[in-house]
């Protein structure tokens, strides 16, 4: 699987975990040079507190396009150390 935005591969791995239709990539598979800080947080009743990162690729910002659960609940333990994408990021 690949996560692509603005013509650039942001993440690539054959080891993704699918939860609620979203592919969670291992942290090591994500090219961190494209991640930018975000203050955004959300809460999921069964997964826990999500944190976000923005993408900065070729001078263009995609705010809050990456999310992860630093301390997921036991029910969502399989996504610990993994990141997922949305907001126009193509996962193929």
Coordinates of C-alpha atoms in Angstrom, one line a residue:
X1 CA 0.0 0.0 0.0
X2 CA 1.1 3.6 -0.7
X3 CA -0.2 6.9 0.7
X4 CA 0.3 9.6 -1.9
X5 CA -0.4 13.3 -1.8
X6 CA 0.6 16.1 -4.1
X7 CA 2.3 13.6 -6.4
X8 CA 4.6 12.3 -3.6
X9 CA 4.6 9.0 -1.8
X10 CA 4.3 9.8 1.9
X11 CA 4.2 6.2 3.1
X12 CA 4.6 2.8 1.7
X13 CA 4.2 -0.7 3.3
X14 CA 2.8 -4.1 2.8
X15 CA 2.0 -4.2 6.5
X16 CA -1.1 -2.0 7.0
X17 CA -3.8 -2.6 9.5
X18 CA -7.4 -1.7 8.3
X19 CA -9.7 -0.3 10.9
X20 CA -13.1 1.2 9.9
X21 CA -11.9 1.3 6.3
X22 CA -8.7 3.2 7.0
X23 CA -5.2 1.8 6.4
X24 CA -2.9 2.4 9.3
X25 CA 0.8 2.4 8.2
X26 CA 3.6 1.5 10.5
X27 CA 5.3 4.6 11.8
X28 CA 8.6 3.5 10.2
X29 CA 7.0 3.4 6.8
X30 CA 6.0 7.1 6.9
X31 CA 8.4 9.7 5.5
X32 CA 8.6 12.0 8.4
X33 CA 10.2 14.8 6.5
X34 CA 6.7 15.5 5.1
X35 CA 5.0 15.7 8.5
X36 CA 4.3 19.0 10.1
X37 CA 3.0 19.9 13.6
X38 CA -0.7 20.2 14.4
X39 CA -2.5 21.0 17.6
X40 CA -5.6 19.2 16.4
X41 CA -7.0 16.4 18.7
X42 CA -10.1 14.3 18.5
X43 CA -11.6 11.6 20.7
X44 CA -13.1 8.2 19.7
X45 CA -15.1 6.3 22.3
X46 CA -13.5 3.0 21.5
X47 CA -10.0 3.9 20.1
X48 CA -9.1 6.8 22.4
X49 CA -7.5 10.2 21.9
X50 CA -6.2 10.9 18.4
X51 CA -3.5 13.3 17.5
X52 CA -2.9 14.8 14.1
X53 CA -0.1 16.0 11.9
X54 CA -0.3 18.1 8.8
X55 CA 1.5 17.3 5.5
X56 CA 3.9 19.7 3.9
X57 CA 4.8 18.6 0.4
X58 CA 6.4 20.7 -2.4
X59 CA 5.5 23.9 -0.5
X60 CA 1.8 23.0 -0.1
X61 CA 0.2 22.3 3.3
X62 CA -2.6 19.8 3.9
X63 CA -3.7 20.5 7.5
X64 CA -4.5 17.6 9.9
X65 CA -4.2 15.1 7.1
X66 CA -2.5 12.4 9.2
X67 CA -3.8 10.9 12.5
X68 CA -2.6 8.4 15.0
X69 CA -3.4 7.1 18.5
X70 CA -0.4 7.4 20.8
X71 CA -2.1 5.4 23.5
X72 CA -5.0 3.5 21.9
X73 CA -7.5 1.6 24.0
X74 CA -7.0 -2.2 24.5
X75 CA -9.7 -2.7 21.8
X76 CA -7.6 -0.8 19.3
X77 CA -4.1 -1.9 20.4
X78 CA -3.3 -3.1 16.9
X79 CA -3.0 0.5 15.7
X80 CA -0.5 1.6 18.3
X81 CA 2.6 3.0 16.5
X82 CA 0.6 3.4 13.2
X83 CA -0.6 6.4 11.2
X84 CA -3.6 6.9 8.9
X85 CA -4.4 9.4 6.2
X86 CA -7.3 11.4 4.8
X87 CA -8.1 14.8 3.3
X88 CA -7.2 14.0 -0.2
X89 CA -4.4 11.6 0.5
X90 CA -4.7 8.7 -1.9
X91 CA -4.2 5.2 -0.4
X92 CA -3.6 2.7 -3.1

